[in-house]
Amino acid sequence: MITIKNLHASIGDKEILKGINLEIKAGEVHAIMGPNGSGKSTLSSVLAGREDYEVTQGEVIFNGKDLLELSPEDRAREGLFLAFQYPVEIPGVSNINFLKTAVNEIRAYKGQEEMPAKDFLALVKEKQKLVELDGKLANRSVNEGFSGGEKKRNEIFQMAMLNPKLAILDETDSGLDIDALRIVATGVNALKNKENAFVVITHYQRLLDYIVPDFVHILYKGKIVKSGGKELALELEAKGYDEIKKEFETESV
Amino acid sequence: MIAEKTTTAQLIIDKISSSAGKVDFIDNDKLSKALLYLENKGIPTNKHEDYKYCNLDGIFKKEFKNIDQKLNAVSDINKFKLNNSVTIVIVNGNYSETLSDKLILKGLHLNAFSNLDKEGKQLVGSIANIESDAFIALNTAFSGNGFHLKIQENEQFQIPIHILYVSSSNSEAIVNPRNIIELGKNAEATIIEEQVVIGEGKVFTNFLSEKFVGENAKLTSYTFQNEGKNGYSVNTNQVTIARYGKYDNTTITLSGSLVRNNHNVVLAAQNCEAHLNGLFSAKSNQLVDNHTLMDHQMPNCESNELYKGIVNDKSVGVFNGKIYVRKDAQKTNAYQSSKNILLSDDATINTKPQLEIYADDVKCSHGTSTGKIDEAAVFYLNARGIGRESAKKLLLHAFAQEVINKIEVDELKEKVLHLFENEL
Ligand SMILES: Nc1ncnc2c1ncn2[C@@H]1O[C@H](COP(=O)(O)OP(=O)(O)O)[C@@H](O)[C@H]1O
Ligand SMILES: [Mg+2]
């Protein structure tokens, strides 16, 4: 699905990603954990194509294509989805109009016709139900005045609507109560299949009780310092991030 | 200096006077006052404080140096018609009886200036002060055969009145449309004033409207400016509102090489209300200059202004909002807001709120902001598969919507939306 090789990225003259290697296959769920500031959001942003970051080394192959050569919209059209850690509020653009535009631009890219309005509305209804999103939110402006939890659920709703091949969830669980957490996890699990893959970025083990990862990676100071199975998350939870910091402090320059 | 200033005015007078009709609905007194004013003050250059960003003297010297006033006849205006409205057509500044709908609505009186009775004639120039502005003077001296539209007392019209100003010339020309719109006590009406320029030549439109909103009357007015590359215009609206009267205007400017709007509203009695909204979208070398004046003369009145502008390429947008609160105008509420988006580094926005407050018990506020398109929002949309152009459109549409939503005539609103999106 995606192969990341020796990825380095910086902002200004500050290097943030210092050689990331990661291979994700269809059907897999990967968790990325790590203390604040280690570069998790930077990695997601670089993959999604945010231009603030400069990739200085490395390559990313996404379904046979050179991902870094693609514009952000083409990455999305190719099936990459990022659930933002901080979803953006867009006053005046209705959620529904926004999604309709997104769905149809993706379809146009694939050479498909516009989705008939009736089908689109049916899809909206179905996916809203999945993430238990209040129907009223669909008609409101994108994320405007949404609570933290609503914003995160809206991200999962959009993911469900766009049905991506690779979804990266950047701390979608942070700030969620246990109910919202369950809803988000239900959404992900319902969408999960053999053809797609998920990257779940999180601080805490608790989300991983609901979305069980095949692999867990620890990102620290711009590098993946440790990888393992789902038990690594439990270990991390037990030891705390301070242990990790101590263990790998000397290695990072 | 004086000589320099007046040459342009003199040139215009020479070129257009031979082909201008007789302006016998304006008394000689006013006529000579107007000519004298032009002779002394000339067409404003950018040294004139009110025309700082809009050098009309320069425009006349550059774009209208070969005025020959060979205007075209216009016979077909069907494509501009709205389905659900009555249409009044003004061709090259003159009321066209043949193209206008026959108005058989009770309580609605329409008279061409050439048919005005004595009472009607007295209204012409009664609130637009010749000595306040060169373009009022110019219009007074060379006014086309405009019209007086009167909505009788207690008559409330639901159907919009669409006033279409069509100008056409194959070479450089100046037209001077003029009207009087008068609402009697308790009357209500919606008017749509639309300006179009057809034909191959540049047309300078010097528009002047005097609007009288009677006691407890309500005038909802829309100004739709889409003149295209050949259109240059100065548009003066002089409005006076009586007790409990209400005046709403929404001005949409989508094209025109130069559009200068002077919208002057006098809240002349107690408890009246005025709203001015504006939206413009400018590109290439366009100049859109909105000057407003809210003159609060009496207590307990309210005014509100919302102007939004989008400038692209090398275009220039101006908003200058004057609010006077005179010493008797206690308990005035006056608000003003101007918001702008710059789409290019070469485009400019100049905004200037001017508040002059001589009463002590008033609430006034103004705010202005100019920014670029929100790149975080663009990226968010991109990340959902929406391309840069569509993302920009969605965001600009969202920005403009607050003003477009003020349009209560659905057909006009749809037309504006459609054309607005095409212009982006
Ligand atoms: N726009 C930016 N400008 C400067 N530094 C940044 C910017 N974005 C992120 N950083 C820095 O990069 C590092 C990694 O940040 P981030 O990727 O957000 O970490 P995480 O998501 O793991 O908490 C931090 O030190 C942060 O301060
Ligand atoms: Mg982060």
XYZ file of C-alpha atoms and ligand atoms in Angstrom:
705
model
C 0.000 0.000 0.000
C 2.611 2.517 1.077
C 6.371 2.363 1.477
C 8.180 5.168 3.236
C 11.951 5.139 2.859
C 14.385 7.306 4.781
C 12.017 10.252 4.878
C 13.509 13.521 6.099
C 11.487 16.702 6.374
C 12.122 20.125 7.800
C 10.408 23.394 8.399
C 12.683 26.374 7.950
C 16.098 25.051 8.907
C 14.656 22.822 11.591
C 14.729 19.159 10.688
C 11.729 17.381 12.178
C 11.601 14.005 10.456
C 14.993 12.385 10.506
C 14.747 9.250 8.441
C 11.417 7.471 8.697
C 11.080 3.965 7.309
C 7.698 2.318 7.249
C 5.950 -0.294 5.157
C 2.188 -0.720 5.328
C 0.292 -3.414 3.477
C -3.365 -3.626 2.599
C -5.483 -5.012 5.407
C -3.155 -3.774 8.137
C -3.638 -1.400 11.034
C -0.547 0.401 12.279
C -0.398 2.464 15.424
C 2.142 5.241 15.830
C 2.761 6.395 19.364
C 5.201 8.816 20.856
C 5.508 11.843 23.118
C 4.379 15.321 22.108
C 6.578 17.025 19.592
C 8.133 13.863 18.240
C 6.882 14.513 14.700
C 3.692 12.451 14.391
C 1.626 15.296 12.948
C 4.509 16.352 10.764
C 4.641 12.874 9.270
C 0.885 12.939 8.569
C 1.087 16.439 7.072
C 4.014 15.557 4.859
C 2.147 12.504 3.579
C -0.984 14.563 2.946
C 1.079 17.154 1.080
C 1.153 20.241 3.278
C 3.539 22.662 1.618
C 4.917 24.206 4.801
C 7.245 21.244 5.121
C 10.154 20.571 2.874
C 11.091 16.995 2.171
C 14.868 16.955 2.057
C 15.501 13.239 1.564
C 13.758 9.959 1.030
C 10.823 8.650 -0.954
C 7.261 7.516 -0.509
C 5.605 5.061 -2.863
C 1.840 4.889 -2.594
C 0.187 2.159 -4.637
C 3.005 2.248 -7.137
C 3.032 6.052 -7.456
C 5.598 8.551 -6.235
C 3.436 10.182 -3.586
C 5.679 13.176 -3.050
C 5.245 14.192 -6.685
C 1.475 14.464 -6.344
C -0.499 17.560 -5.349
C -2.422 17.263 -2.055
C -5.732 16.900 -3.924
C -4.347 14.148 -6.147
C -3.078 12.267 -3.100
C -6.614 12.363 -1.717
C -8.008 11.315 -5.093
C -5.580 8.399 -5.121
C -7.080 7.255 -1.835
C -5.072 8.865 0.941
C -7.049 10.343 3.797
C -5.867 12.340 6.774
C -8.127 12.836 9.766
C -6.694 16.112 11.074
C -5.566 16.480 14.659
C -6.996 19.988 14.470
C -9.812 20.042 11.901
C -10.150 23.450 10.232
C -13.294 25.545 10.605
C -14.576 26.891 7.305
C -17.365 29.415 7.889
C -19.866 29.711 5.066
C -19.089 26.391 3.380
C -21.717 23.838 4.268
C -20.543 20.384 5.234
C -22.798 18.842 2.664
C -21.733 21.061 -0.222
C -18.118 20.495 0.727
C -18.548 16.725 0.694
C -20.483 16.757 -2.543
C -17.666 18.712 -4.172
C -15.084 16.314 -2.729
C -16.947 13.168 -3.797
C -17.476 14.455 -7.301
C -13.956 15.750 -7.825
C -12.601 12.368 -6.772
C -15.018 10.680 -9.152
C -14.048 13.015 -11.988
C -10.384 12.162 -11.374
C -11.244 8.510 -11.779
C -13.189 9.241 -14.924
C -16.529 8.565 -13.263
C -19.689 10.613 -13.627
C -21.052 12.809 -10.854
C -22.886 10.906 -8.175
C -26.636 11.375 -8.585
C -28.018 13.634 -5.837
C -30.290 10.881 -4.571
C -27.441 8.404 -4.131
C -25.327 11.050 -2.503
C -27.973 11.856 0.062
C -28.524 8.190 0.773
C -24.806 7.760 1.343
C -24.749 10.765 3.673
C -27.586 9.271 5.688
C -25.961 5.895 5.958
C -22.571 7.233 7.013
C -24.034 9.736 9.430
C -25.706 6.895 11.182
C -22.456 4.996 11.360
C -20.713 7.751 13.290
C -23.881 8.853 15.084
C -23.455 12.349 13.714
C -26.418 14.638 14.192
C -28.056 15.259 10.806
C -28.143 18.962 11.564
C -24.364 19.122 11.545
C -24.306 18.168 7.889
C -26.024 21.402 6.959
C -23.863 23.574 9.139
C -20.634 25.176 7.983
C -17.654 22.837 8.009
C -16.589 22.374 11.649
C -17.771 25.844 12.573
C -18.855 25.941 16.183
C -18.527 22.157 16.471
C -17.405 20.790 19.822
C -14.062 19.005 19.912
C -15.808 15.634 19.787
C -18.082 16.678 16.931
C -15.113 17.782 14.899
C -13.423 14.416 15.341
C -16.572 12.535 14.473
C -16.947 14.751 11.436
C -13.479 13.638 10.326
C -14.525 10.000 10.589
C -17.764 10.820 8.791
C -15.791 12.339 5.919
C -13.544 9.299 5.888
C -16.576 7.048 5.648
C -17.963 9.137 2.790
C -14.724 9.098 0.808
C -13.827 5.484 1.530
C -10.042 5.890 1.238
C -7.427 3.190 0.722
C -5.145 4.511 3.418
C -6.484 6.540 6.319
C -4.230 8.289 8.782
C -5.981 9.251 12.000
C -3.956 11.897 13.779
C -4.897 11.752 17.456
C -8.527 11.383 16.588
C -9.013 10.032 20.104
C -7.576 12.968 22.017
C -10.216 14.956 23.825
C -12.866 12.318 23.254
C -14.924 10.817 26.055
C -15.373 7.074 26.144
C -18.640 7.161 24.164
C -17.178 9.212 21.372
C -14.138 6.987 21.373
C -16.349 3.940 20.905
C -18.173 5.643 18.026
C -14.939 6.538 16.261
C -13.659 2.980 16.720
C -16.930 1.506 15.456
C -16.614 3.698 12.365
C -13.089 2.558 11.674
C -13.855 -1.102 12.281
C -16.868 -0.968 9.985
C -14.758 0.452 7.170
C -11.814 -1.820 7.680
C -11.343 -4.515 5.051
C -8.677 -6.451 3.217
C -8.178 -3.720 0.645
C -7.525 -0.765 2.865
C -5.183 0.180 5.671
C -5.153 2.475 8.697
C -2.515 4.416 10.564
C -3.720 5.310 14.012
C -1.676 7.996 15.720
C -2.326 8.123 19.411
C -0.848 8.869 22.791
C -2.816 6.337 24.644
C -3.391 2.668 24.682
C -7.143 3.059 25.279
C -8.124 3.586 21.608
C -6.141 0.475 20.743
C -8.486 -1.566 22.905
C -11.123 -0.811 20.299
C -9.023 -0.642 17.152
C -6.596 -3.463 17.487
C -3.342 -2.728 15.635
C -1.241 -5.277 13.814
C 1.880 -3.195 14.413
C 2.852 -0.517 16.879
C 5.652 1.976 16.205
C 7.201 4.428 18.575
C 8.166 7.731 17.021
C 10.621 9.809 18.971
C 12.514 12.875 17.837
C 11.687 12.307 14.207
C 12.591 8.619 14.052
C 10.850 5.336 14.570
C 12.835 4.059 17.495
C 10.963 0.860 18.157
C 8.385 -1.321 16.412
C 6.461 -4.300 17.636
C 3.079 -5.941 17.943
C 0.090 -4.686 19.906
C 1.824 -5.599 23.187
C 4.267 -2.732 22.621
C 1.447 -0.286 23.271
C 0.696 -1.982 26.574
C 4.335 -1.899 27.523
C 4.512 1.778 26.715
C 1.421 2.450 28.762
C 2.929 0.639 31.733
C 6.361 2.241 31.536
C 5.312 5.698 30.432
C 7.039 7.914 27.882
C 9.798 8.905 30.296
C 11.327 5.468 29.966
C 11.349 5.816 26.187
C 12.868 9.241 26.420
C 15.630 7.957 28.699
C 16.258 4.909 26.608
C 16.641 6.781 23.323
C 17.914 10.150 24.482
C 21.524 9.368 23.735
C 20.811 8.055 20.272
C 19.232 11.142 18.871
C 21.413 14.069 18.034
C -3.417 74.769 -12.227
C -7.013 75.945 -12.679
C -6.558 75.969 -16.411
C -5.166 72.446 -16.304
C -8.076 71.220 -14.216
C -10.760 72.717 -16.369
C -9.488 71.592 -19.751
C -10.965 68.144 -19.331
C -14.349 69.499 -18.312
C -14.303 71.965 -21.172
C -13.436 69.247 -23.619
C -16.313 67.094 -22.413
C -18.709 70.010 -22.588
C -17.611 70.836 -26.127
C -17.872 67.268 -27.304
C -21.209 66.360 -25.843
C -23.161 69.598 -25.914
C -23.825 69.576 -29.655
C -25.494 66.167 -29.545
C -27.129 66.514 -26.130
C -30.870 66.949 -25.950
C -32.509 70.008 -24.441
C -32.578 69.650 -20.680
C -35.682 71.755 -20.167
C -36.822 69.916 -17.053
C -33.981 71.591 -15.220
C -34.433 75.277 -14.615
C -31.943 77.750 -16.015
C -30.721 78.671 -12.615
C -29.524 75.157 -11.903
C -28.160 74.753 -15.388
C -25.920 77.778 -15.159
C -24.861 76.820 -11.653
C -23.824 73.414 -12.965
C -21.842 74.812 -15.875
C -20.190 77.350 -13.641
C -19.203 74.668 -11.170
C -17.668 72.575 -13.940
C -15.842 75.570 -15.299
C -14.381 76.402 -11.916
C -13.734 73.005 -10.428
C -13.336 70.746 -13.416
C -13.275 66.978 -13.343
C -11.510 65.786 -10.165
C -7.963 64.519 -10.341
C -6.477 62.302 -7.647
C -5.454 65.440 -5.779
C -9.095 65.804 -4.822
C -9.522 64.129 -1.410
C -12.745 62.344 -2.432
C -11.185 61.016 -5.630
C -7.796 60.107 -4.260
C -7.797 56.583 -5.680
C -9.998 57.345 -8.635
C -8.407 59.830 -10.954
C -11.262 60.645 -13.283
C -9.475 63.472 -14.957
C -6.852 60.915 -15.887
C -9.500 58.504 -17.181
C -11.004 61.147 -19.431
C -7.615 62.142 -20.746
C -6.594 58.579 -21.414
C -9.687 56.509 -22.176
C -12.079 59.161 -23.481
C -9.948 61.494 -25.502
C -11.913 60.760 -28.681
C -15.484 61.152 -27.528
C -17.771 61.423 -30.513
C -21.178 60.575 -29.008
C -22.290 58.347 -31.872
C -24.657 56.258 -29.854
C -26.356 53.132 -31.152
C -30.044 52.457 -31.077
C -31.042 49.461 -28.974
C -33.967 47.325 -29.987
C -33.664 44.088 -28.076
C -33.235 43.812 -24.352
C -34.957 40.471 -23.842
C -31.918 38.650 -22.601
C -31.612 41.043 -19.687
C -35.230 40.762 -18.614
C -36.173 39.083 -15.379
C -39.185 36.785 -15.512
C -41.041 38.069 -12.572
C -40.765 41.830 -12.604
C -41.819 44.907 -14.500
C -39.136 46.415 -16.682
C -38.297 50.035 -17.289
C -35.674 50.551 -19.960
C -33.331 53.480 -20.334
C -31.293 53.562 -23.514
C -28.197 55.749 -23.532
C -29.630 57.754 -20.683
C -33.086 58.260 -22.177
C -36.303 56.622 -21.107
C -37.507 54.236 -23.809
C -41.237 53.941 -23.945
C -41.144 51.247 -26.601
C -38.823 48.910 -24.696
C -40.359 49.492 -21.277
C -43.324 47.539 -19.986
C -46.609 49.358 -19.959
C -47.189 50.137 -16.338
C -50.809 49.711 -15.558
C -50.308 49.012 -11.900
C -52.536 51.009 -9.659
C -50.688 53.495 -7.527
C -47.590 53.516 -9.655
C -46.847 56.584 -11.733
C -44.104 56.829 -14.249
C -43.292 60.002 -16.126
C -40.433 60.758 -18.448
C -38.723 63.979 -17.464
C -39.952 65.533 -20.707
C -43.505 65.054 -19.435
C -43.017 66.349 -15.923
C -45.500 68.784 -14.538
C -44.435 71.756 -12.477
C -44.459 69.836 -9.221
C -42.378 67.060 -10.725
C -39.839 69.501 -12.115
C -39.326 70.929 -8.676
C -38.073 67.576 -7.451
C -35.319 67.401 -10.048
C -32.118 68.438 -8.354
C -33.858 69.116 -5.062
C -31.592 66.842 -3.022
C -28.555 66.259 -5.214
C -26.438 69.304 -4.569
C -24.815 70.579 -7.763
C -22.062 72.266 -5.843
C -21.046 69.179 -3.933
C -19.631 67.149 -6.788
C -18.518 67.569 -10.388
C -20.513 64.560 -11.579
C -23.753 65.875 -10.142
C -22.996 69.112 -11.976
C -22.148 67.287 -15.201
C -25.330 65.255 -15.045
C -27.391 68.346 -14.325
C -25.971 70.120 -17.350
C -26.431 67.205 -19.749
C -29.013 64.913 -18.212
C -30.724 62.414 -20.439
C -34.497 62.265 -20.563
C -34.831 60.259 -17.379
C -37.922 59.451 -15.419
C -39.808 60.092 -12.259
C -41.237 56.970 -10.660
C -43.721 57.509 -7.911
C -45.262 54.927 -5.654
C -48.392 56.396 -4.249
C -49.202 56.553 -0.550
C -50.159 53.251 1.066
C -49.319 51.195 -2.029
C -47.187 48.152 -1.415
C -45.674 46.517 -4.473
C -44.557 42.942 -4.185
C -43.378 42.652 -7.740
C -39.890 44.094 -8.279
C -39.389 46.972 -10.663
C -36.413 46.249 -12.852
C -34.793 49.366 -14.234
C -32.385 48.479 -16.975
C -29.860 51.049 -18.152
C -28.514 49.941 -21.509
C -25.863 51.924 -23.239
C -24.365 51.245 -26.600
C -21.846 52.983 -28.750
C -19.238 51.897 -31.248
C -16.880 54.634 -30.181
C -16.239 56.658 -27.036
C -19.305 58.228 -25.496
C -20.705 59.723 -22.308
C -24.252 59.130 -21.143
C -26.053 60.793 -18.248
C -28.985 58.718 -17.002
C -30.991 60.302 -14.242
C -34.076 59.484 -12.264
C -36.257 60.327 -9.325
C -37.770 57.565 -7.269
C -40.336 58.616 -4.774
C -42.210 56.539 -2.237
C -45.223 58.140 -0.605
C -46.251 57.609 2.983
C -46.496 53.899 3.921
C -45.532 52.831 0.415
C -43.311 49.848 -0.249
C -41.366 48.866 -3.321
C -38.422 46.852 -4.545
C -36.345 48.202 -7.367
C -33.482 46.596 -9.243
C -31.221 48.967 -11.103
C -29.012 47.189 -13.571
C -26.409 48.711 -15.844
C -25.161 47.092 -19.006
C -22.975 48.296 -21.830
C -23.343 46.635 -25.210
C -21.597 47.668 -28.399
C -17.956 47.993 -29.261
C -17.052 51.364 -27.813
C -16.266 52.598 -24.334
C -19.139 54.250 -22.569
C -18.829 56.494 -19.585
C -22.043 56.456 -17.590
C -22.610 59.328 -15.238
C -25.635 58.098 -13.344
C -27.630 60.158 -10.891
C -30.625 59.101 -8.860
C -32.552 61.067 -6.292
C -34.549 58.813 -4.011
C -37.224 59.966 -1.607
C -38.384 57.506 1.011
C -41.551 58.839 2.574
C -42.857 58.512 6.082
C -42.996 54.884 7.160
C -42.213 53.853 3.602
C -39.826 51.087 2.682
C -37.605 51.073 -0.357
C -35.567 47.977 -1.058
C -33.121 48.676 -3.802
C -30.552 46.611 -5.649
C -27.826 47.961 -7.831
C -26.374 45.407 -10.178
C -23.288 46.536 -12.040
C -21.956 44.301 -14.758
C -20.856 46.632 -17.508
C -17.910 44.692 -18.821
C -14.600 46.010 -20.062
C -16.128 48.907 -21.985
C -18.009 50.225 -19.010
C -16.799 53.194 -16.978
C -19.162 54.806 -14.530
C -19.751 57.201 -11.702
C -23.004 56.412 -9.952
C -24.510 58.840 -7.515
C -27.421 57.912 -5.328
C -28.769 60.714 -3.221
C -31.311 59.391 -0.765
C -33.435 61.088 1.829
C -35.541 59.235 4.378
C -38.528 60.588 6.259
C -39.840 59.531 9.706
C -39.977 55.773 10.268
C -38.832 55.254 6.708
C -36.538 52.450 5.706
C -34.026 52.264 2.882
C -32.045 49.148 1.990
C -29.565 48.949 -0.821
C -27.359 46.102 -1.950
C -24.832 46.952 -4.634
C -23.189 44.124 -6.542
C -20.297 45.009 -8.810
C -19.003 42.200 -10.979
C -17.397 43.993 -13.867
C -16.683 47.372 -15.410
C -13.257 48.919 -16.013
C -14.030 51.690 -13.565
C -16.920 51.804 -11.152
C -17.239 54.664 -8.735
C -20.274 54.678 -6.457
C -21.278 57.675 -4.395
C -24.065 56.516 -2.126
C -25.285 59.351 0.054
C -28.074 58.703 2.513
C -29.626 61.401 4.629
C -31.538 60.138 7.637
C -33.516 63.316 7.756
C -36.122 62.560 10.406
C -36.570 60.539 13.567
C -36.708 56.745 13.706
C -35.541 55.971 10.242
C -33.281 53.192 9.151
C -30.798 52.600 6.337
C -28.775 49.591 5.249
C -26.090 49.638 2.609
C -24.505 46.386 1.535
C -21.929 45.917 -1.135
C -20.054 43.147 -2.832
C -17.493 43.571 -5.544
C -15.198 41.245 -7.360
C -12.479 42.932 -9.376
C -9.722 41.662 -11.610
C -7.238 42.742 -14.322
C -6.944 46.537 -14.060
C -10.416 47.224 -12.722
C -11.073 49.936 -10.185
C -14.088 49.666 -7.905
C -14.526 52.588 -5.565
C -17.406 52.669 -3.088
C -17.930 55.933 -1.258
C -20.783 56.023 1.197
C -22.207 58.716 3.384
C -24.649 58.135 6.207
C -25.811 61.499 7.376
C -27.624 61.143 10.695
C -29.493 64.364 11.226
C -32.185 63.402 13.716
C -32.486 61.198 16.830
C -33.250 57.487 17.074
C -32.091 56.405 13.670
C -30.109 53.383 12.720
C -27.689 52.696 9.906
C -25.721 49.655 8.977
C -23.142 49.071 6.274
C -21.494 45.889 5.135
C -19.096 45.986 2.190
C -17.094 43.056 0.949
C -14.537 43.059 -1.797
C -12.373 40.589 -3.652
C -9.495 41.940 -5.689
C -7.360 39.946 -8.070
C -4.556 40.695 -10.567
C -3.767 44.426 -10.555
C -7.218 45.602 -9.582
C -7.942 48.187 -6.941
C -10.812 48.257 -4.465
C -11.762 51.247 -2.354
C -14.202 51.611 0.488
C -14.633 55.000 2.037
C -17.457 55.193 4.550
C -18.390 58.508 6.072
C -20.763 58.650 8.987
C -21.971 62.014 10.227
C -23.848 62.127 13.464
C -25.116 65.679 13.779
C -25.686 67.277 17.112
C -29.433 66.606 17.178
C -29.002 62.961 16.277
C -28.994 61.521 19.775
C -29.519 57.765 20.228
C -28.026 57.056 16.847
C -26.868 53.540 16.097
C -24.442 53.415 13.221
C -22.370 50.430 12.213
C -20.004 49.885 9.387
C -17.891 46.980 8.312
C -15.622 46.444 5.344
C -13.970 43.109 4.654
C -11.707 42.328 1.778
C -9.729 39.524 0.234
C -6.599 40.049 -1.786
C -6.051 37.301 -4.332
C -2.864 38.704 -5.753
C 0.143 40.601 -4.472
C -0.391 43.269 -7.103
C -3.973 44.015 -6.115
C -4.772 46.765 -3.617
C -7.483 47.634 -1.166
C -7.874 51.066 0.348
C -10.356 51.455 3.145
C -11.135 54.493 5.152
C -13.864 54.850 7.720
C -14.593 58.489 8.551
C -16.706 59.084 11.615
C -17.712 62.590 12.570
C -19.799 62.572 15.679
C -21.298 65.700 17.204
C -23.888 64.099 19.478
C -22.942 62.450 22.756
C -25.435 59.645 23.215
C -24.665 57.433 20.221
C -23.477 53.965 19.404
C -21.116 53.856 16.468
C -18.677 51.283 15.385
C -16.651 50.433 12.358
C -14.372 47.614 11.450
C -12.266 46.819 8.476
C -10.193 43.818 7.537
C -8.157 42.829 4.538
C -6.561 39.449 4.218
C -5.565 36.711 1.882
C -7.381 33.504 1.275
C -7.163 31.139 4.262
C -4.464 28.671 3.229
C -5.238 26.315 6.121
C -8.769 25.997 4.774
C -7.492 25.506 1.221
C -5.251 22.678 2.419
C -8.092 21.071 4.331
C -10.223 21.104 1.182
C -7.294 19.841 -0.932
C -6.834 17.002 1.521
C -10.377 15.909 0.686
C -9.675 15.762 -3.031
C -10.894 19.252 -3.891
C -8.572 21.002 -6.331
C -7.113 24.422 -5.700
C -9.448 26.273 -8.047
C -12.613 24.722 -6.635
C -11.326 25.209 -3.109
C -10.809 28.899 -3.821
C -14.273 29.127 -5.313
C -15.865 27.506 -2.298
C -14.077 29.887 0.039
C -14.810 33.019 -1.975
C -18.374 31.985 -2.341
C -18.556 31.577 1.421
C -17.040 35.021 1.847
C -19.503 36.662 -0.533
C -22.545 34.829 0.705
C -23.209 37.186 3.602
C -23.891 39.959 1.096
C -25.535 37.835 -1.607
C -27.960 36.505 0.989
C -29.266 40.036 1.473
C -30.864 39.765 -1.959
C -34.478 38.872 -1.396
C -35.443 38.593 -5.059
C -34.679 34.928 -5.813
C -34.264 35.382 -9.523
C -31.738 38.170 -9.044
C -29.956 36.251 -6.334
C -29.498 33.244 -8.609
C -28.305 35.408 -11.453
C -25.796 37.156 -9.202
C -24.567 33.866 -7.754
C -24.096 32.384 -11.174
C -22.275 35.396 -12.598
C -20.236 35.841 -9.443
C -18.932 32.287 -9.738
C -18.145 32.776 -13.406
C -16.167 35.898 -12.630
C -13.889 34.154 -10.118
N 4.856 25.018 11.629
C 5.860 24.714 12.459
N 6.842 25.613 12.678
C 7.882 25.322 13.502
N 8.009 24.168 14.160
C 7.050 23.243 13.991
C 5.930 23.451 13.133
N 5.158 22.366 13.141
C 5.754 21.504 13.996
N 6.883 22.020 14.500
C 7.793 21.387 15.438
O 8.052 20.101 14.983
C 8.109 19.189 16.041
C 7.136 18.059 15.798
O 5.811 18.531 15.890
P 4.554 17.605 15.608
O 4.777 16.919 14.326
O 3.353 18.442 15.730
O 4.657 16.567 16.804
P 3.552 15.583 17.405
O 2.424 15.525 16.464
O 4.288 14.318 17.503
O 3.187 16.131 18.713
C 7.815 19.979 17.310
O 9.039 20.288 17.903
C 7.157 21.208 16.800
O 7.413 22.305 17.636
Mg 0.392 15.957 16.726
